XYZ file of C-alpha atoms in Angstrom:
586
model
C 113.637 121.156 98.901
C 114.524 119.882 95.479
C 117.311 117.767 94.136
C 118.864 114.463 95.086
C 120.981 114.138 98.184
C 123.426 111.655 96.697
C 125.009 114.486 94.726
C 126.325 116.039 97.954
C 130.111 116.339 97.720
C 132.759 119.031 98.028
C 135.247 120.277 95.469
C 137.788 117.651 96.532
C 135.334 114.804 96.163
C 134.979 114.113 99.881
C 131.907 114.268 102.108
C 131.016 113.584 105.713
C 127.754 113.043 107.580
C 126.594 115.626 110.088
C 123.930 114.540 112.553
C 120.914 116.776 112.140
C 117.442 116.828 113.614
C 114.872 114.952 111.584
C 112.361 116.960 109.682
C 108.892 116.250 108.387
C 108.735 116.205 104.611
C 105.687 116.874 102.498
C 103.574 114.612 100.277
C 102.222 112.716 103.248
C 105.260 110.803 104.509
C 107.731 111.136 107.348
C 111.275 110.752 106.036
C 114.688 110.822 107.592
C 116.715 113.908 106.779
C 120.402 114.399 107.359
C 122.809 117.022 106.128
C 125.990 116.146 104.283
C 128.699 118.646 105.176
C 130.470 120.416 102.366
C 133.732 122.317 102.360
C 132.039 125.292 100.776
C 128.496 124.985 102.172
C 125.870 122.362 102.951
C 122.996 120.573 101.320
C 120.137 118.832 103.064
C 119.059 115.335 102.081
C 115.782 115.429 100.224
C 113.519 112.982 98.468
C 112.145 112.674 94.996
C 108.467 113.629 95.048
C 107.512 110.307 93.494
C 109.444 108.113 95.914
C 109.278 109.687 99.367
C 109.623 106.946 101.955
C 108.662 106.729 105.634
C 111.387 106.879 108.260
C 110.559 103.600 109.934
C 112.738 104.346 112.939
C 110.925 107.461 114.176
C 108.624 107.533 117.214
C 105.915 110.137 117.883
C 104.121 111.086 121.096
C 100.786 112.827 121.694
C 100.502 115.392 124.449
C 96.941 116.283 125.468
C 95.173 118.542 127.990
C 98.518 119.965 129.088
C 99.706 123.555 129.092
C 102.555 124.588 126.782
C 104.922 125.452 129.640
C 104.512 121.989 131.194
C 105.180 120.287 127.864
C 108.248 122.443 127.262
C 109.668 121.418 130.632
C 109.223 117.766 129.646
C 110.975 118.021 126.262
C 114.404 116.902 127.590
C 112.852 113.715 129.012
C 111.114 112.964 125.709
C 114.385 113.454 123.860
C 116.223 111.135 126.252
C 113.628 108.409 125.690
C 113.952 108.725 121.915
C 110.847 110.656 120.861
C 111.252 112.330 117.457
C 107.859 114.014 117.036
C 105.260 115.495 119.414
C 101.637 116.144 118.459
C 99.940 119.034 120.278
C 96.369 120.429 120.346
C 95.356 123.277 118.049
C 96.571 126.720 119.098
C 93.464 128.884 118.656
C 90.931 130.753 120.734
C 88.463 128.106 121.927
C 84.818 128.234 122.935
C 85.535 126.308 126.142
C 88.164 126.774 128.834
C 89.277 124.561 131.698
C 86.429 125.657 133.996
C 83.867 124.709 131.318
C 84.819 121.034 131.181
C 83.302 118.120 133.025
C 85.401 116.207 135.552
C 84.633 113.951 138.495
C 84.662 117.054 140.694
C 83.131 119.594 138.328
C 80.013 119.813 136.186
C 81.047 121.544 133.015
C 79.152 123.511 130.412
C 77.635 120.385 128.858
C 76.916 118.655 132.152
C 77.471 114.896 131.998
C 80.193 113.699 129.606
C 78.956 113.157 126.074
C 79.278 109.455 125.132
C 81.111 110.405 121.941
C 83.914 111.980 123.961
C 85.136 108.761 125.582
C 86.198 108.187 129.161
C 89.055 110.694 129.441
C 88.764 113.588 131.842
C 88.311 116.463 131.537
C 85.946 116.384 128.585
C 84.867 117.230 125.990
C 88.352 117.496 124.422
C 89.578 121.059 124.830
C 90.335 123.079 121.708
C 88.172 121.345 119.114
C 85.565 124.108 119.016
C 87.769 126.920 117.663
C 86.504 130.492 117.609
C 89.360 132.632 116.265
C 91.967 131.208 113.855
C 94.082 134.376 113.821
C 94.902 134.400 117.535
C 97.114 131.627 118.880
C 96.478 132.381 122.545
C 94.581 129.297 123.702
C 93.623 127.529 126.941
C 96.984 125.744 126.672
C 98.957 128.991 126.793
C 99.960 132.073 124.887
C 101.412 132.207 121.394
C 104.750 133.231 122.922
C 104.686 130.156 125.184
C 103.977 127.897 122.215
C 106.785 129.459 120.193
C 109.157 128.865 123.103
C 108.005 125.241 123.325
C 108.648 124.727 119.601
C 112.113 126.281 119.873
C 112.982 124.024 122.807
C 111.705 120.965 120.951
C 113.847 121.828 117.936
C 116.862 122.329 120.194
C 116.355 118.714 121.298
C 115.888 117.347 117.747
C 112.117 116.924 118.215
C 109.610 117.952 115.560
C 106.259 119.557 116.443
C 102.940 118.638 114.816
C 100.020 120.944 115.607
C 96.353 120.057 115.424
C 94.372 122.024 112.866
C 90.566 121.985 112.630
C 89.404 122.649 109.065
C 86.052 120.863 109.200
C 84.132 123.150 111.554
C 84.107 125.983 114.065
C 82.442 126.399 117.462
C 78.669 126.298 117.875
C 76.857 129.586 118.450
C 75.989 128.905 122.102
C 78.714 129.427 124.694
C 79.286 129.672 128.440
C 79.248 133.465 128.199
C 76.447 133.804 125.651
C 76.453 133.827 121.822
C 79.799 132.960 120.235
C 80.991 135.271 117.469
C 83.449 134.072 114.806
C 85.767 136.961 113.822
C 86.728 135.487 110.438
C 83.447 133.882 109.403
C 79.740 134.555 108.918
C 77.564 131.736 110.209
C 75.042 132.150 107.385
C 77.474 132.586 104.494
C 80.469 130.357 105.180
C 78.895 127.126 106.462
C 76.505 124.493 105.184
C 73.027 124.445 106.647
C 72.021 120.833 106.066
C 71.432 119.666 109.629
C 73.494 117.304 111.741
C 75.218 114.183 110.426
C 73.353 111.084 111.557
C 70.321 112.969 112.819
C 68.492 115.441 110.579
C 70.866 115.770 107.635
C 69.066 117.039 104.524
C 69.578 119.063 101.321
C 66.937 121.420 100.028
C 65.531 119.831 96.911
C 68.482 117.478 96.417
C 67.606 114.425 98.466
C 69.566 112.679 101.208
C 72.776 111.434 99.658
C 75.018 109.428 101.988
C 78.281 110.796 100.595
C 77.168 114.404 100.886
C 76.023 113.695 104.433
C 79.536 112.515 105.261
C 81.193 115.639 103.865
C 78.694 118.485 104.259
C 76.505 117.907 107.309
C 77.448 119.026 110.808
C 79.561 116.591 112.808
C 78.256 116.377 116.393
C 76.252 119.532 115.729
C 79.371 121.606 114.948
C 78.846 123.976 111.985
C 80.420 122.462 108.867
C 82.451 124.702 106.532
C 81.487 125.256 102.914
C 84.944 124.464 101.521
C 83.993 125.670 98.055
C 83.722 129.229 99.378
C 86.741 131.340 98.455
C 86.800 133.180 101.769
C 86.913 129.904 103.694
C 89.824 128.732 101.559
C 91.667 132.021 102.053
C 91.260 131.957 105.838
C 92.395 128.348 106.052
C 95.429 129.174 103.924
C 96.276 132.138 106.153
C 95.929 129.923 109.246
C 98.357 127.336 107.852
C 100.807 130.054 106.860
C 100.769 131.431 110.412
C 101.368 127.960 111.862
C 104.351 127.468 109.548
C 105.724 130.897 110.457
C 105.438 129.975 114.137
C 107.814 127.072 113.505
C 105.454 124.096 113.196
C 106.826 121.108 111.298
C 103.547 119.393 110.544
C 99.776 119.282 110.920
C 97.319 116.789 112.309
C 94.104 117.332 110.319
C 91.174 116.874 112.687
C 88.012 115.204 111.316
C 89.613 114.967 107.865
C 87.232 112.154 106.970
C 84.336 114.640 106.996
C 85.948 116.961 104.437
C 85.731 116.359 100.704
C 88.994 114.719 99.528
C 89.247 117.240 96.674
C 89.853 120.006 99.229
C 93.029 118.308 100.410
C 94.138 117.375 96.901
C 93.685 120.823 95.339
C 94.032 123.275 98.235
C 95.472 122.055 101.532
C 98.185 119.594 100.508
C 99.723 121.754 97.756
C 99.885 124.686 100.163
C 101.380 122.491 102.898
C 103.978 121.305 100.392
C 104.948 124.906 99.702
C 105.145 125.638 103.439
C 107.163 122.513 104.227
C 104.444 121.115 106.503
C 104.002 117.374 106.896
C 100.429 116.324 107.638
C 98.437 113.365 108.886
C 94.685 113.066 108.469
C 92.155 111.639 110.900
C 89.864 109.425 108.831
C 87.977 107.448 111.444
C 87.076 104.451 109.321
C 88.042 100.786 109.389
C 87.886 100.377 105.609
C 91.354 100.490 104.055
C 90.117 101.760 100.691
C 88.265 104.663 102.308
C 91.310 105.739 104.307
C 93.654 105.310 101.332
C 91.457 107.656 99.276
C 92.632 110.440 101.565
C 96.243 109.232 101.616
C 96.208 109.405 97.829
C 95.511 113.162 98.039
C 99.050 113.588 99.396
C 99.080 113.024 103.150
C 99.814 110.466 105.811
C 96.805 108.951 107.600
C 96.061 107.461 110.978
C 95.820 103.711 110.517
C 92.318 103.098 111.853
C 91.997 99.757 110.015
C 95.056 98.551 111.940
C 93.686 100.020 115.178
C 90.613 97.797 114.878
C 92.877 94.812 114.196
C 94.868 95.700 117.336
C 91.628 95.735 119.338
C 90.627 92.363 117.886
C 94.021 90.953 118.825
C 94.643 92.293 122.326
C 91.103 92.837 123.596
C 89.309 90.228 121.506
C 92.013 87.571 121.865
C 92.526 86.885 118.153
C 96.179 87.537 117.300
C 95.614 86.367 113.727
C 94.021 89.782 113.106
C 97.517 91.319 113.058
C 99.012 89.027 110.450
C 100.387 90.397 107.207
C 98.628 87.547 105.439
C 95.321 89.105 106.469
C 96.409 92.433 104.907
C 94.358 94.569 107.285
C 95.765 98.027 107.794
C 97.344 100.902 105.927
C 100.746 99.535 107.012
C 100.128 96.595 104.687
C 98.907 98.809 101.854
C 101.513 101.590 102.023
C 103.578 101.789 105.247
C 105.111 105.106 104.150
C 101.813 106.919 104.871
C 100.671 104.923 107.933
C 100.649 106.575 111.355
C 99.878 103.729 113.729
C 98.459 103.966 117.251
C 97.098 101.919 120.133
C 94.965 104.721 121.555
C 94.602 108.494 121.471
C 92.434 111.173 123.070
C 89.378 109.904 121.150
C 89.907 106.141 121.117
C 90.868 103.905 124.025
C 93.295 101.023 123.772
C 92.529 97.355 124.488
C 90.787 96.865 127.851
C 91.038 100.602 128.591
C 88.009 102.691 129.550
C 85.905 99.753 130.723
C 83.734 100.502 133.775
C 85.221 98.378 136.540
C 81.853 98.111 138.305
C 83.032 99.407 141.679
C 82.067 103.058 141.354
C 80.062 104.814 138.631
C 82.431 106.364 136.153
C 85.459 104.530 137.569
C 87.273 103.204 134.494
C 90.267 100.986 133.905
C 93.420 102.572 132.520
C 96.421 101.125 130.674
C 97.288 97.541 131.551
C 99.103 94.548 130.080
C 96.941 94.545 126.933
C 98.200 98.042 126.057
C 101.781 97.003 126.814
C 101.460 94.053 124.427
C 99.957 96.342 121.809
C 102.872 98.750 122.250
C 105.266 95.846 121.687
C 103.571 95.223 118.353
C 103.370 98.902 117.421
C 107.058 99.536 118.126
C 108.288 96.582 116.096
C 105.886 96.727 113.123
C 106.025 99.097 110.114
C 104.576 102.602 110.196
C 105.163 105.712 112.311
C 103.902 104.906 115.851
C 102.032 107.654 117.707
C 102.123 106.879 121.433
C 99.527 108.220 123.871
C 99.318 107.540 127.608
C 96.197 108.715 129.397
C 96.311 110.818 132.531
C 94.137 108.162 134.200
C 96.893 105.538 134.201
C 100.239 105.099 135.939
C 102.201 104.493 132.728
C 104.942 106.962 131.766
C 106.790 107.363 128.498
C 110.081 106.591 130.272
C 108.855 103.315 131.772
C 111.658 100.762 131.208
C 109.511 98.522 129.040
C 108.665 101.437 126.716
C 112.248 102.675 126.643
C 113.424 99.232 125.512
C 110.735 99.012 122.832
C 111.449 102.535 121.584
C 115.100 101.538 121.269
C 114.020 98.536 119.210
C 111.918 100.745 116.938
C 114.726 103.228 116.417
C 117.477 100.666 115.850
C 116.044 97.379 114.560
C 112.476 97.713 113.254
C 113.076 98.095 109.541
C 112.685 95.914 106.474
C 109.753 94.076 104.954
C 107.317 92.377 107.365
C 107.172 88.579 107.029
C 104.728 86.445 109.014
C 106.680 83.635 110.732
C 104.005 82.178 113.029
C 100.325 83.103 113.163
C 98.107 81.754 115.941
C 95.212 82.841 118.114
C 97.483 83.729 121.056
C 100.945 83.945 119.489
C 102.143 86.084 116.604
C 105.743 86.007 115.382
C 106.980 88.141 112.516
C 110.293 89.189 111.038
C 111.381 92.589 109.812
C 113.454 91.034 107.052
C 117.148 90.693 107.959
C 116.755 92.997 110.999
C 114.360 91.812 113.716
C 112.393 88.753 114.847
C 109.467 89.826 117.057
C 107.184 87.499 118.992
C 104.152 88.531 121.074
C 102.230 86.092 123.283
C 98.744 87.114 124.431
C 98.127 83.894 126.382
C 97.284 84.765 129.978
C 98.621 81.511 131.452
C 101.212 79.737 129.335
C 104.551 80.481 127.705
C 104.666 79.503 124.052
C 107.567 77.695 122.352
C 107.672 77.355 118.562
C 110.106 76.667 115.731
C 110.061 79.487 113.190
C 111.903 80.316 109.996
C 114.244 83.324 109.793
C 116.548 84.957 107.261
C 119.693 84.055 109.243
C 121.309 80.603 108.891
C 123.744 79.707 111.680
C 123.358 82.986 113.524
C 123.151 83.808 117.225
C 120.120 85.979 118.020
C 119.923 88.256 121.067
C 116.675 89.372 122.737
C 116.765 93.166 123.126
C 113.509 93.770 124.979
C 111.939 90.568 126.307
C 114.591 89.282 128.714
C 114.948 85.837 127.111
C 118.187 83.927 126.543
C 119.984 84.126 123.220
C 119.176 81.476 120.616
C 120.999 80.130 117.549
C 119.507 79.371 114.151
C 120.259 76.163 112.276
C 121.687 75.674 108.786
C 118.334 76.539 107.222
C 117.717 79.583 109.395
C 115.146 77.890 111.642
C 115.160 78.612 115.365
C 113.215 77.583 118.454
C 112.034 80.555 120.522
C 110.031 80.813 123.726
C 107.740 83.800 124.217
C 106.625 84.307 127.830
C 102.974 84.488 128.836
C 101.592 87.964 128.122
C 105.053 89.009 127.017
C 107.247 89.468 124.001
C 110.684 88.855 122.532
C 112.656 91.103 120.187
C 115.474 89.034 118.671
C 118.166 90.347 116.356
C 121.544 88.988 115.238
C 124.552 89.902 117.277
C 125.992 93.077 115.756
C 127.829 92.013 112.637
C 128.135 88.519 114.104
C 130.695 89.978 116.520
C 132.953 91.011 113.643
C 132.298 94.777 113.655
C 130.699 94.549 110.220
C 127.372 95.566 108.701
C 125.557 94.007 105.772
C 123.588 96.345 103.495
C 120.853 94.824 101.332
C 118.295 95.903 98.761
C 115.768 93.885 96.821
C 115.553 95.161 93.265
C 115.653 93.671 89.790
C 118.097 94.866 87.108
C 118.635 93.908 83.473
C 120.955 91.104 82.388
C 124.541 92.286 82.450
C 123.903 94.890 85.133
C 124.683 94.966 88.858
C 123.720 97.010 91.909
C 126.474 99.108 93.507
C 126.520 100.407 97.089
C 127.897 103.883 97.727
C 127.915 106.246 100.684
C 129.644 108.671 102.991
C 132.673 106.500 103.914
C 135.952 105.668 102.210
C 135.007 102.003 101.929
C 131.751 103.004 100.192
C 133.771 105.183 97.763
C 132.639 108.527 99.250
C 129.524 108.760 97.051
C 131.481 107.498 94.056
C 130.648 104.594 91.777
C 130.210 102.247 94.718
C 131.009 98.655 95.627
C 129.450 95.975 93.423
C 126.911 93.949 95.372
C 126.487 90.173 95.473
C 123.259 88.784 94.004
C 121.188 86.020 95.644
C 117.842 84.446 94.769
C 114.912 86.810 95.015
C 116.839 89.719 93.439
C 118.531 90.445 96.760
C 121.759 92.425 96.434
C 124.058 92.821 99.418
C 127.487 93.981 100.513
C 129.254 93.646 103.873
C 131.410 96.536 105.108
C 133.211 97.499 108.295
C 130.866 99.286 110.699
C 131.918 102.960 110.569
C 129.341 104.217 113.062
C 127.020 106.915 111.746
C 126.950 107.057 107.940
C 124.599 107.341 104.967
C 124.350 105.213 101.886
C 122.467 104.601 98.673
C 122.628 102.381 95.587
C 123.623 102.907 91.976
C 123.027 100.704 88.933
C 125.612 99.963 86.292
C 127.304 97.352 84.057
C 128.535 94.261 85.901
C 132.218 94.398 86.783
C 132.347 98.142 86.202
C 130.803 100.932 88.298
C 127.389 102.341 89.132
C 126.208 105.260 87.013
C 122.415 105.451 87.607
C 121.345 106.671 91.046
C 118.616 105.275 93.251
C 115.882 107.881 93.691
C 114.709 109.314 97.003
C 116.348 109.969 100.353
C 119.597 108.570 101.690
C 119.554 105.522 103.980
C 121.415 105.395 107.290
C 123.099 102.682 109.353
C 119.831 101.627 111.025
C 118.115 101.132 107.665
C 120.145 98.226 106.324
C 117.481 96.604 104.158
C 115.166 99.400 103.048
C 112.535 99.271 100.355
C 114.247 100.241 97.121
C 113.060 103.615 95.831
C 113.490 102.990 92.104
C 116.037 104.342 89.627
C 116.329 107.919 88.427
C 116.067 106.974 84.748
C 112.781 105.100 85.217
């Protein structure tokens, strides 16, 4: 969608906010979308292509090895917990079915589990050796069942992201004999350079490491020749069918083994046209490598941050999480970072370790994962939660429900390190949340930390600790329990029923920042209320809390009115100190 949402108004100059399900916007970022009701129609909030921002209050959940009908039945529970997005396996005819997988009670087609497939059962992961991209009947259910699931998810304001495998197809050997590919010729449409990491070669061209990454077979799976026009056409047709089915976004499997140019010139422009958000799997701990793919126009899984999470909660070094260490896509560009503790390929801290009692008997989620979730659901980025079938954890566990509430209501604003230690990490989401996580197995930790709130009472929303009060300089003493966390925020409006909106942005001498929005007090998208300036180019205004509303800023002469709009999407009441999106005339 084009245009700027702040122009939404009716013929009488009035507007009102209508709650609407969130949607996934293109150009590699998840943004909040809300419709502004008009007397003679409606217009949906959209974002400028150059300033699309991440909705920091959304929460995503991965469903895996589960049939469509079972997932559909669980949608109401996910909605009640506060899940905004679900990620599902690829809907396509697969080489393997349930009876072909290895479990503790069944020897599958490949026999013993392959070490690359992790500890999860059954394995290998089902659906990642696609055979037919035109038929959506898969081991998880029929196309009709998937369409019903998507409709139910949308009815509950939940978006659906579908896996898509563009790197490879199934190998030629199958449980029932040779595997034919209806859309592709194995000699014409794939590279024939051997297997990545084993016998990768190019006839007469030498063994180049970059070409090995992008053109040799991953785990022996035949790698597409993405320069071939037929391959491009079939991939385009596959994405078009997914969009027509109702999908809101794509998870791009093994994206790190596909040339970035393919996403930049073919996949992302098409996904833009189809209205499909996308996130790429680039399994690499180097921020620059992962950002190369983000720069093609997509969100990316934050593998650099994942390794920092493992260092912190499994390795015992909480300093790995600190903003000052700048490790992670969330510190480079949080608007494209999809963060995670674990998924179907990668285990979380202290998960999947052989407990030594019985062969193949592995540990599942424990306190280390809970601590990591506390970090994930209070830090920047879009969190993708995954709970293995091996553990007892459920998405509606009280501790997760509390943390999801924190993410949806408080976890916004710039991240500021407030205390960085080996066992204790405390950070602030500027003006919104003070989070502390203690990885010490034995002792509570008490520290004085700085905050942005002088003389303010702070309430713990998820850790069960008593309220605390900051001093004249905004310093406060907090206690974080052993292997626990605190999630402090100011009492709502200081008990006055007010909200303070803030932006950090510089303007020229003689100009001011004005706050406007969908309430009478905010001038109903008019010229706005002139903000108050404080050091650091912070502009703010305090208004009565009207409940659900949207707002934005304008720039104009001091003492007058705002006439230049802020670019990008509207903000809402939970986003009270967002990153400024720039001005339309810049």
